[in-house]
XYZ file of C-alpha atoms in Angstrom:
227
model
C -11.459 -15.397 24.963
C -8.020 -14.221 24.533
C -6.787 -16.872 22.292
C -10.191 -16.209 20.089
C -9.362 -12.528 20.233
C -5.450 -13.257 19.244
C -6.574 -15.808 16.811
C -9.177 -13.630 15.209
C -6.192 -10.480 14.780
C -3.798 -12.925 12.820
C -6.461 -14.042 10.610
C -6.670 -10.372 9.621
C -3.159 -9.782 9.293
C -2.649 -13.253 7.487
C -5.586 -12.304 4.926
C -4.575 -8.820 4.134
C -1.223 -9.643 3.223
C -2.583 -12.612 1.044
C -4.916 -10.386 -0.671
C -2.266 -7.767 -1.280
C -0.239 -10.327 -3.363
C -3.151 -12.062 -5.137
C -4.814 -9.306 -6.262
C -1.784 -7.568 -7.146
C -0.915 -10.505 -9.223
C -4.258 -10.884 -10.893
C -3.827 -7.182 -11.700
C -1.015 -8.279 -14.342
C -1.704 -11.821 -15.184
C -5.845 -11.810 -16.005
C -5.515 -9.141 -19.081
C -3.114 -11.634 -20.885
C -4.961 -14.499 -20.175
C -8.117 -12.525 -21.285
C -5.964 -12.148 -24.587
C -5.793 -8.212 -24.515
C -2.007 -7.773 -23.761
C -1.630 -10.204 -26.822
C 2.271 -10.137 -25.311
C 3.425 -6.706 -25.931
C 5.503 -5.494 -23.408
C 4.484 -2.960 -20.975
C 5.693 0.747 -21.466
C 7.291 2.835 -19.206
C 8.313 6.521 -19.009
C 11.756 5.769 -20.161
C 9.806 4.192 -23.403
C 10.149 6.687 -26.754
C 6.830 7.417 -28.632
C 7.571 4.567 -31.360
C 7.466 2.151 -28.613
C 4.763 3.425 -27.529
C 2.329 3.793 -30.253
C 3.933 0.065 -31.363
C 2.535 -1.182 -27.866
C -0.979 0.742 -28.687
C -1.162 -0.809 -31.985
C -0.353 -4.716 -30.454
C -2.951 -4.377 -27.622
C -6.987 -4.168 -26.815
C -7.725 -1.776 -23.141
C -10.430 -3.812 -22.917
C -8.632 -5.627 -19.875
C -7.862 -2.300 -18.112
C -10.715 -1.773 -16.140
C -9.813 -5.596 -15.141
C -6.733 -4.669 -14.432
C -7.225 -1.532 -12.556
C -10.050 -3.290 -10.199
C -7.490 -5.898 -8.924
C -5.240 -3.094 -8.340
C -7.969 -1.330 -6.255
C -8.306 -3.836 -4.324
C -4.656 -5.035 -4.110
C -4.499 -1.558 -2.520
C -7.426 -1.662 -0.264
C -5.817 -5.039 0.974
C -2.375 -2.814 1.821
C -4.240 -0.713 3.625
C -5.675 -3.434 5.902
C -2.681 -4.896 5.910
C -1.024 -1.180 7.491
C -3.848 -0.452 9.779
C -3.399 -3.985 11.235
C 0.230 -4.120 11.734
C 0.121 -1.197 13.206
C -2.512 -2.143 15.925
C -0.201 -5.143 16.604
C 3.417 -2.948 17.025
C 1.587 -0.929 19.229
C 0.306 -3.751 21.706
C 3.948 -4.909 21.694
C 5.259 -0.739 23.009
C 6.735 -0.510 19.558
C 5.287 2.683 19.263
C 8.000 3.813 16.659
C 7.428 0.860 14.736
C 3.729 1.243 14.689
C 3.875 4.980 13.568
C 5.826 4.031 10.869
C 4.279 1.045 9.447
C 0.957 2.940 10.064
C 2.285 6.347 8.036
C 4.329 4.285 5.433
C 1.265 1.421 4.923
C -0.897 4.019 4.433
C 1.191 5.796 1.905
C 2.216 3.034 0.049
C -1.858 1.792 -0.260
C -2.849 5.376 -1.432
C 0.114 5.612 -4.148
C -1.330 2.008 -5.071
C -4.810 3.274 -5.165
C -3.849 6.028 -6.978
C -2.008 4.124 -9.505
C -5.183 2.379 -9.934
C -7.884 4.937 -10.522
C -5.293 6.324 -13.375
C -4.763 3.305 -15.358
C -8.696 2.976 -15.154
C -8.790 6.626 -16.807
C -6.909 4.540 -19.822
C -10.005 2.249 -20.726
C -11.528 5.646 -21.610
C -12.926 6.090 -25.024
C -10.849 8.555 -26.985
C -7.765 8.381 -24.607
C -5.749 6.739 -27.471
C -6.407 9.019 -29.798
C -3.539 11.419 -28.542
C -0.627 9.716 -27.988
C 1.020 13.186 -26.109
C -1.886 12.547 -23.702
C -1.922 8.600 -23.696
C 1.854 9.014 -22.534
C 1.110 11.549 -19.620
C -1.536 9.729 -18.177
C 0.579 6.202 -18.777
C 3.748 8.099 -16.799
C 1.516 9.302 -13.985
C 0.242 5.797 -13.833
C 3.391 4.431 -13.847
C 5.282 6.587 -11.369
C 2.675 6.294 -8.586
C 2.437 2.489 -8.376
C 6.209 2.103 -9.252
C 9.257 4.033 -7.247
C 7.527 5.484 -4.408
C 4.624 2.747 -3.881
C 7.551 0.101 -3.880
C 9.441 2.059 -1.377
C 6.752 2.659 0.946
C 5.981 -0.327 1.146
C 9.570 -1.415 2.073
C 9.273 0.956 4.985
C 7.036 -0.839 5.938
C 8.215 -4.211 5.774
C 11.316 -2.963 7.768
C 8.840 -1.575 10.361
C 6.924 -4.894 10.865
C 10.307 -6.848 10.444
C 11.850 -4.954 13.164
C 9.174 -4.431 15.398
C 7.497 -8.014 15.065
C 8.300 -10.724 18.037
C 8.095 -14.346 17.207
C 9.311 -14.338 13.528
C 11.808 -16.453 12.324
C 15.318 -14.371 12.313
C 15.794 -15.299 8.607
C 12.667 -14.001 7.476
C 13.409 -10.380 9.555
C 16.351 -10.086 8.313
C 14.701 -11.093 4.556
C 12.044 -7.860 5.517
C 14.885 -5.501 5.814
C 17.042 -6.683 2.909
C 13.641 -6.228 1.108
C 13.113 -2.561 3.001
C 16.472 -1.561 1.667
C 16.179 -2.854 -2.406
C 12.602 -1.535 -1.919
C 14.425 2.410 -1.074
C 17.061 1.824 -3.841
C 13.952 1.542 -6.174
C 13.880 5.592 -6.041
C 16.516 5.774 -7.540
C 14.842 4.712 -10.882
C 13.624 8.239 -10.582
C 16.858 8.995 -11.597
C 18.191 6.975 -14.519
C 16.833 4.263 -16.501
C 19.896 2.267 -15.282
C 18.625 1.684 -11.571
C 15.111 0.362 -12.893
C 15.588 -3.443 -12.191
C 15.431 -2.183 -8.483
C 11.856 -1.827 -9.262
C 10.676 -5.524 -9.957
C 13.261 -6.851 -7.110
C 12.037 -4.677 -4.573
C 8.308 -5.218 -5.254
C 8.561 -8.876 -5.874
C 10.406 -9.786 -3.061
C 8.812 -8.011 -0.907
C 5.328 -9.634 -1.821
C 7.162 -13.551 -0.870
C 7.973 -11.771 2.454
C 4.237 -10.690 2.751
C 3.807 -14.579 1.818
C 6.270 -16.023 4.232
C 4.792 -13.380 7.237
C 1.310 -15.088 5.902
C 2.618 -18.261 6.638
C 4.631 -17.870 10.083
C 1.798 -15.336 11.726
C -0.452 -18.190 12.720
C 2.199 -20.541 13.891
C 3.361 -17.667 16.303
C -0.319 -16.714 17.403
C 0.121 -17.697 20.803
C 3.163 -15.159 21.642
C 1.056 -12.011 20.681
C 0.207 -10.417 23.590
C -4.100 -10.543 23.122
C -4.467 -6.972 25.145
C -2.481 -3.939 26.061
């Protein structure tokens, strides 16, 4: 019963983390397959209004709602993903760990969430009519599942990679390399020039939710099944 029970808690963790990333990924890739990116490049609050109502004019919203669904779920998948890791620090007495992955997790699923339920708000008919509002809703989009969501998340990745027994040293010390691009990412907040700490820190850190995927079950049988 204990190795069922152990079993059963990786499975979660190993699923949540996949589902993160997939979804996630979907989120971006579907709408240009579906055609309705048509390759414009996405916009960002550091774009002027000319690039702006040039990305408008190159691109259909009928893939938001797409999009934005992924997202949701991407996010609901985090939050699995926090609840669970925290559960597991805490059968371990990493009770430090587990507060943080639990607080930061959760954080970084709402901002993600958040992120989502916004860019749905852009499939709205009429929203493109004003580009003043298209851009405040596209920022508020934007900032949510960007600087903060990225760095939460890093937290937490340094929570589980420091916490965690059984993982391969290379891919803890990958978490917190992750954890700390992940914080730089704020920075973004600051000048346009720190942005690439933005796709580094998210994209990394969803091939160390990959490689945690892939080690958790071969270390099932050195998490403790009760505390």
């Amino acid at each position: 019963m204990p190795t069922t029970t152990t079993e059963s808690r990786v499975r979660t963790g190993v699923l949540a983390a996949v589902s993160y990333v997939a979804f996630f990924l979907a989120s971006l890739v579907l709408p240009g397959l579906l055609g309705h990116n048509r390759g414009a490049s996405i916009v960002t609050p550091y774009s002027t209004n000319s690039e702006v109502a040039a990305y408008l004019a190159a691109t259909s919203h009928g893939g938001l709602p797409i999009a934005a669904f992924c997202q949701a779920v991407s996010g609901l998948a985090l939050l699995v993903f926090a609840g669970w890791s925290a559960a597991y620090l805490h059968r371990l007495g990493r009770e430090a760990h587990a507060a943080l992955a639990r607080s930061a997790g959760t954080a970084a699923a709402v901002f993600l969430l958040l992120s989502a339920s916004i860019q749905w708000i852009l499939s709205l008919p009429g929203i493109t009519d004003n580009l003043a509002v298209y851009r405040a809703v596209t920022d508020l989009s934007f900032s949510t599942g960007a600087a903060v969501q990225i760095a939460t998340t890093g937290l937490l990745t340094a929570a589980v990679s420091t916490g965690a027994r059984g993982l391969p040293k290379w891919l803890a010390w990958f978490g917190l390399g992750v954890a700390a691009l992940s914080v730089l990412s704020m920075l973004s907040l600051l000048a346009k020039g720190f942005s690439p700490f933005l796709p580094i820190g998210r994209y990394l850190g969803m091939a160390w939710f990959l490689g945690l995927a892939v080690f958790l079950p071969r270390r099932a049988g050195r998490y403790p099944a009760n505390r």
